Coordinates of N, CA and C in Angstrom, one line a residue:
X1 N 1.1 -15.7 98.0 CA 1.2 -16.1 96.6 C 2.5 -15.4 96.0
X2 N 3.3 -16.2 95.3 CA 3.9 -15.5 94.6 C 4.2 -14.7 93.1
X3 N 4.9 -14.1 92.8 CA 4.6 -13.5 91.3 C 4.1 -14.1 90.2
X4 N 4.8 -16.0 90.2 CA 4.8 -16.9 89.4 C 3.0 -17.2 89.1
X5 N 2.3 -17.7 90.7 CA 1.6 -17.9 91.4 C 0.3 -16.9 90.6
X6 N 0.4 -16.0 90.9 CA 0.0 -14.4 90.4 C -0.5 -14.2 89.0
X7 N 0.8 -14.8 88.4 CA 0.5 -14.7 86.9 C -0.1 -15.6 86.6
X8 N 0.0 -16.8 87.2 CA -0.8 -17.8 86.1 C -2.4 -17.8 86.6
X9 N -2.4 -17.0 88.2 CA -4.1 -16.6 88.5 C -4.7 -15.9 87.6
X10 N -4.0 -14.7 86.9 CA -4.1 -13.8 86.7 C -4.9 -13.9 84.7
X11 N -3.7 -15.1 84.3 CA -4.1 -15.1 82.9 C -5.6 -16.8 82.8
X12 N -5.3 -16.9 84.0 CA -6.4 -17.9 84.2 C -7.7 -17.0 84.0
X13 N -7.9 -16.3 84.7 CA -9.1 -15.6 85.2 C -9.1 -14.6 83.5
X14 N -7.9 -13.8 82.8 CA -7.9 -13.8 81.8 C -8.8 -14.4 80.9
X15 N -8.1 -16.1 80.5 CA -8.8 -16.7 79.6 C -10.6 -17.1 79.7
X16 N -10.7 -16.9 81.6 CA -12.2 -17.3 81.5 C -13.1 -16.3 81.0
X17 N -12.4 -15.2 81.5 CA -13.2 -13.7 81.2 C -13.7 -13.9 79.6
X18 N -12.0 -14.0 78.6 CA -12.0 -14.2 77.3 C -13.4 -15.3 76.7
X19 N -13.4 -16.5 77.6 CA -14.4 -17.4 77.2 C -15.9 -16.7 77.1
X20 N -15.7 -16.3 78.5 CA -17.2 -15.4 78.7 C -17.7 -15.1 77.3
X21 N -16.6 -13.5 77.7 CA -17.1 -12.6 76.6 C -17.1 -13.7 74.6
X22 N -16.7 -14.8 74.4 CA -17.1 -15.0 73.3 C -18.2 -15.9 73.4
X23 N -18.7 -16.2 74.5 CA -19.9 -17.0 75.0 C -21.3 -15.6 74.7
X24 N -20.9 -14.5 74.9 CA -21.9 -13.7 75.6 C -22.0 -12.9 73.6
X25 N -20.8 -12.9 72.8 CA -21.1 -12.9 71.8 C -21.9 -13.8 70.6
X26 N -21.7 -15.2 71.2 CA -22.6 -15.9 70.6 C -23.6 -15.8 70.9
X27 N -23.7 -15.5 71.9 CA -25.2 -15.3 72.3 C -26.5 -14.3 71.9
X28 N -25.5 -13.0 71.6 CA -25.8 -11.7 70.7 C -25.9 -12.1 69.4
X29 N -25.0 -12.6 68.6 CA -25.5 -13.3 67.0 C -26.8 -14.0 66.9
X30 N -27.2 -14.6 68.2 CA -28.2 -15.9 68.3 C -29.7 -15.4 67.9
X31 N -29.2 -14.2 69.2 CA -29.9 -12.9 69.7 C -30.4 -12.5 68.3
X32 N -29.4 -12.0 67.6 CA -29.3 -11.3 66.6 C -30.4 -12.1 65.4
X33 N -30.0 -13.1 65.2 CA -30.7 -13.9 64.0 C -32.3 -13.9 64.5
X34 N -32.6 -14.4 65.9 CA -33.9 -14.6 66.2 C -35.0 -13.6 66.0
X35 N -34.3 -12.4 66.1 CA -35.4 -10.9 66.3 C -34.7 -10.7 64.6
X36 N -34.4 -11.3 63.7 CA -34.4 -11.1 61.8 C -35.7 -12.2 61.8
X37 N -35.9 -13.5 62.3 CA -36.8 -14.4 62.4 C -37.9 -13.8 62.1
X38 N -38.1 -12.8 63.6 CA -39.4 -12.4 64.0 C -39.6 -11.3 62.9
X39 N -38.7 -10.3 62.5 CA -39.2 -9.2 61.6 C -39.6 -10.0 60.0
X40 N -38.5 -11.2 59.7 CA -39.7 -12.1 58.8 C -41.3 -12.7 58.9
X41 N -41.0 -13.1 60.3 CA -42.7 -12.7 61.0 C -43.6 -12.3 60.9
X42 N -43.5 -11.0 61.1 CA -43.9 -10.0 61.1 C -44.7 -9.2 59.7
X43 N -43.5 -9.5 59.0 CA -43.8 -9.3 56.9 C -44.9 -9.9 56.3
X44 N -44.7 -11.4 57.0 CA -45.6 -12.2 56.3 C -46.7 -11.9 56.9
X45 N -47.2 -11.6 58.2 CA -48.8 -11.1 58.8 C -48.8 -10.0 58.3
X46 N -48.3 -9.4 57.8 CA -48.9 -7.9 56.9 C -49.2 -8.3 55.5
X47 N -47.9 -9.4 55.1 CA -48.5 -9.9 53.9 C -50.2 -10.4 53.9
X48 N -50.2 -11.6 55.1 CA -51.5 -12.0 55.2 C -52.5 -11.0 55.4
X49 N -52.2 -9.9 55.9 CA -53.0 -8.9 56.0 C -53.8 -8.3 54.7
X50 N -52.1 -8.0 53.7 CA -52.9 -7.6 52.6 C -54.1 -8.2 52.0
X51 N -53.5 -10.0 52.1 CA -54.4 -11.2 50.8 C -55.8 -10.6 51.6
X52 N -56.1 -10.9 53.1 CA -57.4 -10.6 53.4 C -57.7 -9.5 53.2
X53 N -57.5 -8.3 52.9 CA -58.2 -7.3 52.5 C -58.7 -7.4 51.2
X54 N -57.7 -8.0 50.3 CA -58.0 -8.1 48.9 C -59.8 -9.6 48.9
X55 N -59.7 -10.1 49.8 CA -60.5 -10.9 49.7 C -61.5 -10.3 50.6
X56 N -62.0 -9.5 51.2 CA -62.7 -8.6 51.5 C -63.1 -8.0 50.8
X57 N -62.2 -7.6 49.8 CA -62.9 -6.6 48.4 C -63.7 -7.8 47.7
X58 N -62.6 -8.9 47.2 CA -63.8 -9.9 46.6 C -65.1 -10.3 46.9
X59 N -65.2 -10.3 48.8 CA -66.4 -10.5 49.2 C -67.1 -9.5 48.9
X60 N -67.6 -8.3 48.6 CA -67.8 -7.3 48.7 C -68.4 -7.0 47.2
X61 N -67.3 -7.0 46.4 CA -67.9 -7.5 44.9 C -68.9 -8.7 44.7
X62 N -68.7 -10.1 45.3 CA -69.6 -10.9 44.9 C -70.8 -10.6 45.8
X63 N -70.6 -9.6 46.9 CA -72.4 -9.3 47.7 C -72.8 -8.2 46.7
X64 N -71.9 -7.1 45.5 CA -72.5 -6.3 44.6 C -73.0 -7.2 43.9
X65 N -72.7 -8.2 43.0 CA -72.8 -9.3 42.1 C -74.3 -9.7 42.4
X66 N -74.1 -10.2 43.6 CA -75.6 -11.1 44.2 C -77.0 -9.6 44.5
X67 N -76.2 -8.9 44.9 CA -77.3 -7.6 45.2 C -78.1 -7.4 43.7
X68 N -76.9 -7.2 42.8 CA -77.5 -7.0 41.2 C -78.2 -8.2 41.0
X69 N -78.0 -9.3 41.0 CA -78.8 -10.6 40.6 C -80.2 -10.1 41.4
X70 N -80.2 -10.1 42.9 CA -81.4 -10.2 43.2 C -82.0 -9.2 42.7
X71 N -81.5 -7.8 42.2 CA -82.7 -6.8 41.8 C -82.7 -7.2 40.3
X72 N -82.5 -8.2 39.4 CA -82.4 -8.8 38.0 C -83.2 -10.0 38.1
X73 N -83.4 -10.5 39.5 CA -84.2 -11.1 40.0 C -85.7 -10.7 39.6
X74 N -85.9 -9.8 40.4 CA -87.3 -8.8 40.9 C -87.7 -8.7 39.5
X75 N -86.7 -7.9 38.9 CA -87.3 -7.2 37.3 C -87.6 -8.5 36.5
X76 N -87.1 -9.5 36.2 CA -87.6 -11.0 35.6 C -89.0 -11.1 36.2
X77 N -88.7 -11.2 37.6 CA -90.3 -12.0 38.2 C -91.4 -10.9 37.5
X78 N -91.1 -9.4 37.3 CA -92.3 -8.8 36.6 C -92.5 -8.9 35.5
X79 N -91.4 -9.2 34.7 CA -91.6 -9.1 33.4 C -92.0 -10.5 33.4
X80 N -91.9 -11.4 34.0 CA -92.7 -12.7 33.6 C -94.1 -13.0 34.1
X81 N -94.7 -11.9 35.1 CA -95.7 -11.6 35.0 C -96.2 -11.0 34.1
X82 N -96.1 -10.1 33.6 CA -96.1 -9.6 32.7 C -96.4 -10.5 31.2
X83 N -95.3 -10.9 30.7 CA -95.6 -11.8 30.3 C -96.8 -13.1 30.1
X84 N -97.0 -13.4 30.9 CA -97.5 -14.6 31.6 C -99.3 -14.1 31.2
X85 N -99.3 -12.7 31.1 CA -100.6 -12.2 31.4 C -101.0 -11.9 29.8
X86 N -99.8 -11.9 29.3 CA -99.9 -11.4 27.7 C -99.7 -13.1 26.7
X87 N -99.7 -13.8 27.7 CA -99.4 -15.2 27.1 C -97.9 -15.0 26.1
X88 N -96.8 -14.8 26.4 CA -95.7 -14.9 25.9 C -94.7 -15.8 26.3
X89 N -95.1 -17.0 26.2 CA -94.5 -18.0 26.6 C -92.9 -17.9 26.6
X90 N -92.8 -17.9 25.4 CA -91.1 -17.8 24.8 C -90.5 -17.0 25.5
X91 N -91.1 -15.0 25.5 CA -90.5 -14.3 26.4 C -89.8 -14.8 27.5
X92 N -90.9 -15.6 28.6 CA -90.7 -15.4 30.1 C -89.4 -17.2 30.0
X93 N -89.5 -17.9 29.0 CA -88.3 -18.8 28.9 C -86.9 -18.1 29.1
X94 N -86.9 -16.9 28.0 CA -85.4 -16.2 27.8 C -85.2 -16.1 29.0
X95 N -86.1 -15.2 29.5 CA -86.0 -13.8 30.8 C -85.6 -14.8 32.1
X96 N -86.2 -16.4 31.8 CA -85.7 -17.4 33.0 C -84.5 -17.4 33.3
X97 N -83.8 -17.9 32.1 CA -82.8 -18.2 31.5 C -81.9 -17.3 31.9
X98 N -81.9 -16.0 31.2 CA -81.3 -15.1 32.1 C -80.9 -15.0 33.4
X99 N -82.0 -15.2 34.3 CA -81.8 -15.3 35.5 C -81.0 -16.6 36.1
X100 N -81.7 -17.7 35.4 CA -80.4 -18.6 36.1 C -79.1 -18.6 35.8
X101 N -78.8 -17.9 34.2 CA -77.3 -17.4 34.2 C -76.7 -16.6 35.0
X102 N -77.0 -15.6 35.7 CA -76.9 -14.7 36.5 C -76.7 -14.9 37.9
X103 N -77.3 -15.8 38.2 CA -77.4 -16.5 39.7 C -76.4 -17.7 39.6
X104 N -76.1 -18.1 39.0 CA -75.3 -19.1 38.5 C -73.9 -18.3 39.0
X105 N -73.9 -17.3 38.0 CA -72.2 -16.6 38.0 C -72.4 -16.1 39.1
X106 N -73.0 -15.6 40.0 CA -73.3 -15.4 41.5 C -72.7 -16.4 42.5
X107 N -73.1 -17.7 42.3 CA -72.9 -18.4 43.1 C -71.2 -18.9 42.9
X108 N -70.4 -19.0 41.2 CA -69.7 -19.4 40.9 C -69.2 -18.5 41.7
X109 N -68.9 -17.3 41.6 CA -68.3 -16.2 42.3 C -67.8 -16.4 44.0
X110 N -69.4 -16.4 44.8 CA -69.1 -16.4 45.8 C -68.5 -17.9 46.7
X111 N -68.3 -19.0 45.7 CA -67.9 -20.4 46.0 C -66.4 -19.5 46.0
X112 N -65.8 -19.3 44.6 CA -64.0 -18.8 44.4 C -63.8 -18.1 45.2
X113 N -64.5 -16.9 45.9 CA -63.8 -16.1 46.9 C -64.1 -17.0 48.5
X114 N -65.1 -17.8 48.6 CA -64.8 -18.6 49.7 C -63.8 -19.5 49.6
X115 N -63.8 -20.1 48.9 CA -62.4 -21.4 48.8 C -61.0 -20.4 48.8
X116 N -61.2 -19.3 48.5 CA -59.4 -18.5 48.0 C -59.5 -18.1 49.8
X117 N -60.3 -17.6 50.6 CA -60.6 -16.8 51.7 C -60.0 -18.3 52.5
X118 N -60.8 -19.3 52.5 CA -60.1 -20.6 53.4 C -58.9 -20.9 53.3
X119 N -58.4 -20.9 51.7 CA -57.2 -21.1 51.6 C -55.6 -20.6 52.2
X120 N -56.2 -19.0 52.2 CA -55.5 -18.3 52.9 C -55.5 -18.3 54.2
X121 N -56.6 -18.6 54.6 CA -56.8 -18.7 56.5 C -56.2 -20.1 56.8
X122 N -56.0 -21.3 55.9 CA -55.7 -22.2 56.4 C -53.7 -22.3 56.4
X123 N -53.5 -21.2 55.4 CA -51.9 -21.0 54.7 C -51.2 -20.2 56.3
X124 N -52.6 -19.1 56.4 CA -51.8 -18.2 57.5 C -51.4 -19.6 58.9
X125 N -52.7 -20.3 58.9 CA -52.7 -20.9 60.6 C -51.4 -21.9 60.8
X126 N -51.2 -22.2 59.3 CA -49.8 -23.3 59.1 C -48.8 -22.5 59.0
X127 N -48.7 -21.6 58.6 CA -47.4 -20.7 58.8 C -47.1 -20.4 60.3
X128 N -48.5 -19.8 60.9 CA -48.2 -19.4 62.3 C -47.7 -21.3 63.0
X129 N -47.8 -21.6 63.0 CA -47.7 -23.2 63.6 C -46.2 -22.9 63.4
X130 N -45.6 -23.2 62.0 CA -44.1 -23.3 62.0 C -43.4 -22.4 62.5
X131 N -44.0 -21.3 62.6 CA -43.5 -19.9 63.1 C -42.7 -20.6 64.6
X132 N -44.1 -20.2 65.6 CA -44.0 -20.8 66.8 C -43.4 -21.4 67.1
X133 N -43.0 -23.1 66.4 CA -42.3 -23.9 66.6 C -41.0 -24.2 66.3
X134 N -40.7 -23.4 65.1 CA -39.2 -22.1 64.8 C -39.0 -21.4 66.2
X135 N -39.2 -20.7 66.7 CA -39.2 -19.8 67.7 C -38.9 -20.8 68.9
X136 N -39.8 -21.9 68.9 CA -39.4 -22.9 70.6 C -38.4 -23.8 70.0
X137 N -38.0 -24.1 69.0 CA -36.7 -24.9 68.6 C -35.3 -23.7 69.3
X138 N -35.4 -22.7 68.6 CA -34.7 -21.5 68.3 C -34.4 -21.4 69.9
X139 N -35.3 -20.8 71.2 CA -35.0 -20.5 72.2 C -34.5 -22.4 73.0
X140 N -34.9 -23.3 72.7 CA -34.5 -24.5 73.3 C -33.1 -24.7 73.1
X141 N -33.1 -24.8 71.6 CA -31.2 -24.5 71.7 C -30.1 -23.4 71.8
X142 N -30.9 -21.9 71.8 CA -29.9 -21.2 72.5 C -29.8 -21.4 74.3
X143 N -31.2 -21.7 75.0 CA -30.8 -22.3 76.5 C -29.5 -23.5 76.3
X144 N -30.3 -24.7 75.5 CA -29.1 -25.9 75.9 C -27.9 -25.6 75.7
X145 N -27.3 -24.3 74.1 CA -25.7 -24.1 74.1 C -25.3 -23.5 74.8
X146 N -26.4 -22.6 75.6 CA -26.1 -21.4 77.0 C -26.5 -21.8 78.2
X147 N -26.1 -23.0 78.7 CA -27.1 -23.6 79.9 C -27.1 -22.7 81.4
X148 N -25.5 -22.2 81.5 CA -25.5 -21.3 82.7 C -25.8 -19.7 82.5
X149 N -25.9 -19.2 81.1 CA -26.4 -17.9 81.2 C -27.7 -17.9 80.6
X150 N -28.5 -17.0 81.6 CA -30.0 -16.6 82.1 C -30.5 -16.3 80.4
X151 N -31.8 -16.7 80.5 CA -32.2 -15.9 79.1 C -32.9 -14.5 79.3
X152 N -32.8 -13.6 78.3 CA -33.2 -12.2 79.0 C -34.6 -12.3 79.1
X153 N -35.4 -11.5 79.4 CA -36.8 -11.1 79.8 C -37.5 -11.6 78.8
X154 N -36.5 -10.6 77.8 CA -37.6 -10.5 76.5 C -37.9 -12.3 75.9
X155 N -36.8 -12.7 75.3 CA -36.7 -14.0 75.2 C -37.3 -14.9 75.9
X156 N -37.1 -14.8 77.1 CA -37.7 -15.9 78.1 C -39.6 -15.3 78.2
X157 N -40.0 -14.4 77.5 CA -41.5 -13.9 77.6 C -41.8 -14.7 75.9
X158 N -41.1 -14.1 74.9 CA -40.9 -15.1 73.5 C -41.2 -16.7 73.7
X159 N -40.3 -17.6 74.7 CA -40.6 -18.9 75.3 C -42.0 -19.1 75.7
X160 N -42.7 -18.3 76.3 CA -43.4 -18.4 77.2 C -44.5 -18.5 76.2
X161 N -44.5 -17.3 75.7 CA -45.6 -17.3 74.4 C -45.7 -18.4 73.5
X162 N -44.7 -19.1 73.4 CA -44.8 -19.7 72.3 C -45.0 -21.4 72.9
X163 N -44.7 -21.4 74.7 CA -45.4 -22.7 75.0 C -46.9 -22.4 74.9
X164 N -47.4 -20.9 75.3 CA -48.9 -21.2 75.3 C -49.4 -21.4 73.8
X165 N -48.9 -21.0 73.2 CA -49.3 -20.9 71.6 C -49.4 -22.9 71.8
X166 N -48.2 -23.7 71.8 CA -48.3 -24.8 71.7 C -49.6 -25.5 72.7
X167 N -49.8 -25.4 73.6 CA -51.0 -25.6 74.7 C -51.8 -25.4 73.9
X168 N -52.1 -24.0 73.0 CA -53.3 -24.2 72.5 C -53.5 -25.2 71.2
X169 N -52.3 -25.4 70.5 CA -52.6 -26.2 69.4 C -52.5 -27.4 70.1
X170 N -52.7 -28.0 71.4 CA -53.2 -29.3 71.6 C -54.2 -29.4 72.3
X171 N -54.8 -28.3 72.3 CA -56.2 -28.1 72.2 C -57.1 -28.1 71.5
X172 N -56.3 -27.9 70.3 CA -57.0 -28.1 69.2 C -58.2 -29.1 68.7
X173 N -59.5 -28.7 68.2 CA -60.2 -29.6 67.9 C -59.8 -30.6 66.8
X174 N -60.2 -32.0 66.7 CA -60.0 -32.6 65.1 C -59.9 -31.6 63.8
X175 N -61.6 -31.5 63.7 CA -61.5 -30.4 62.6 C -60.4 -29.3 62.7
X176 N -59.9 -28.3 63.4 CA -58.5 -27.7 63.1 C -57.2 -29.1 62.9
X177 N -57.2 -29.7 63.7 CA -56.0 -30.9 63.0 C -56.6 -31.4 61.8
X178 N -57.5 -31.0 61.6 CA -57.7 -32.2 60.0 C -57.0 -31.1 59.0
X179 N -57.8 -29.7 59.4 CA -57.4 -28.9 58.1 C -55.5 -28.4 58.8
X180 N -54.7 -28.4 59.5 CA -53.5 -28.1 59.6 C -52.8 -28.8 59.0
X181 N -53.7 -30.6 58.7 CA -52.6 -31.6 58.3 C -53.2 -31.8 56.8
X182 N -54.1 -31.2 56.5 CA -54.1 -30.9 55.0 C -53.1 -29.6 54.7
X183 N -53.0 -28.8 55.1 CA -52.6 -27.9 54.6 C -51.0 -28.1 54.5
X184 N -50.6 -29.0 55.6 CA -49.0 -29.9 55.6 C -48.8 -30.7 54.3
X185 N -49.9 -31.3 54.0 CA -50.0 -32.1 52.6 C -49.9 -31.7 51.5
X186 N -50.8 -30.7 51.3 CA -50.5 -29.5 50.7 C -48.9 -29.1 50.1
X187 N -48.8 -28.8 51.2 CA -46.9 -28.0 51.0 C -46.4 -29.0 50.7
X188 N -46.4 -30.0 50.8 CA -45.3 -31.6 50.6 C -45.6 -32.1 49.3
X189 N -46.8 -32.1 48.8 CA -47.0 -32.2 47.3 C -45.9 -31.1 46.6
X190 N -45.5 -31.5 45.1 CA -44.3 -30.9 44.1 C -45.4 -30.5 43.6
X191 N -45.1 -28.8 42.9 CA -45.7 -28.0 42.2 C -45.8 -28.6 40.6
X192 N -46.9 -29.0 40.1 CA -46.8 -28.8 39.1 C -46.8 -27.7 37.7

């Protein structure tokens, strides 16, 4: 070879290096965005964490609520014996009355903290869905713009997880597709 020869090997091999390394830097940004993805991820399952504790407390209140009904329960049933024995008709009406107000707000109660508890179970399972399929878009097209360099471990275990995650949502029974694709409906409706 000569010097000519030499140089132009030389700035060849140069510019591929150059390509590399801005190939290997996109790759790091890509890198970079995906694991910001995941720590968004991650916020919102602590967020979901909080709503279900708060709705744990609600259940918890409406089993005080229903505990007091049923001992407001008891104390009616005697006093309308009671009653009953003293022929106080009117009495044992109010003391009814009572009670079915009481059991009433009982049941109103433990309906709102069931519907708010599904709501949120059905908010988390749709979130987790997009999550996943964020994540297998995300690794699909950093392979296809990186086709000759390898994905790392970590990433290619991320992939991995996130086809089984997909396997199981086509496992899915109806009932879970019914409520995922309400809960899509949901989001697609404009807030009033």
């Amino acid at each position: 070879m000569n010097q000519d020869e030499q140089g132009d090997f030389f700035n060849t091999l140069n510019d591929k290096v150059d390509a590399h390394g801005a190939l290997v830097d996109r790759f790091h940004a890509e890198l970079q965005n995906f694991s910001k993805q995941i720590a968004g991820c991650d916020k919102l399952v602590r967020m979901a964490h909080i709503s279900l504790n708060q709705i744990d407390a609600r259940i918890a209140e409406a089993a005080r609520i229903e505990a007091g009904a049923a001992a407001e329960r008891e104390a009616v049933a005697r006093e309308a014996a009671r009653a009953a024995t003293e022929a106080a008709e009117a009495a044992v009406t109010g003391l009814l009355g009572q009670l079915h107000a009481a059991t009433r707000e009982a049941e109103l109660v433990c309906q709102a903290v069931h519907r708010s508890r599904g709501q949120t179970g059905l908010w988390i399972a749709a979130y987790v869905v997009t999550t996943l399929l964020m994540c297998l878009l995300t690794a699909y097209t950093t392979h296809k713009l990186q086709p000759d360099t390898p994905l790392p471990p970590e990433v290619a275990g991320y992939a991995e997880q996130g086809r089984q995650h997909e396997a199981l949502l086509h496992k899915a029974s109806d009932k879970e597709r019914k409520l995922i694709a309400e809960i899509q409906a949901r989001r697609a409706k404009p807030a009033k």
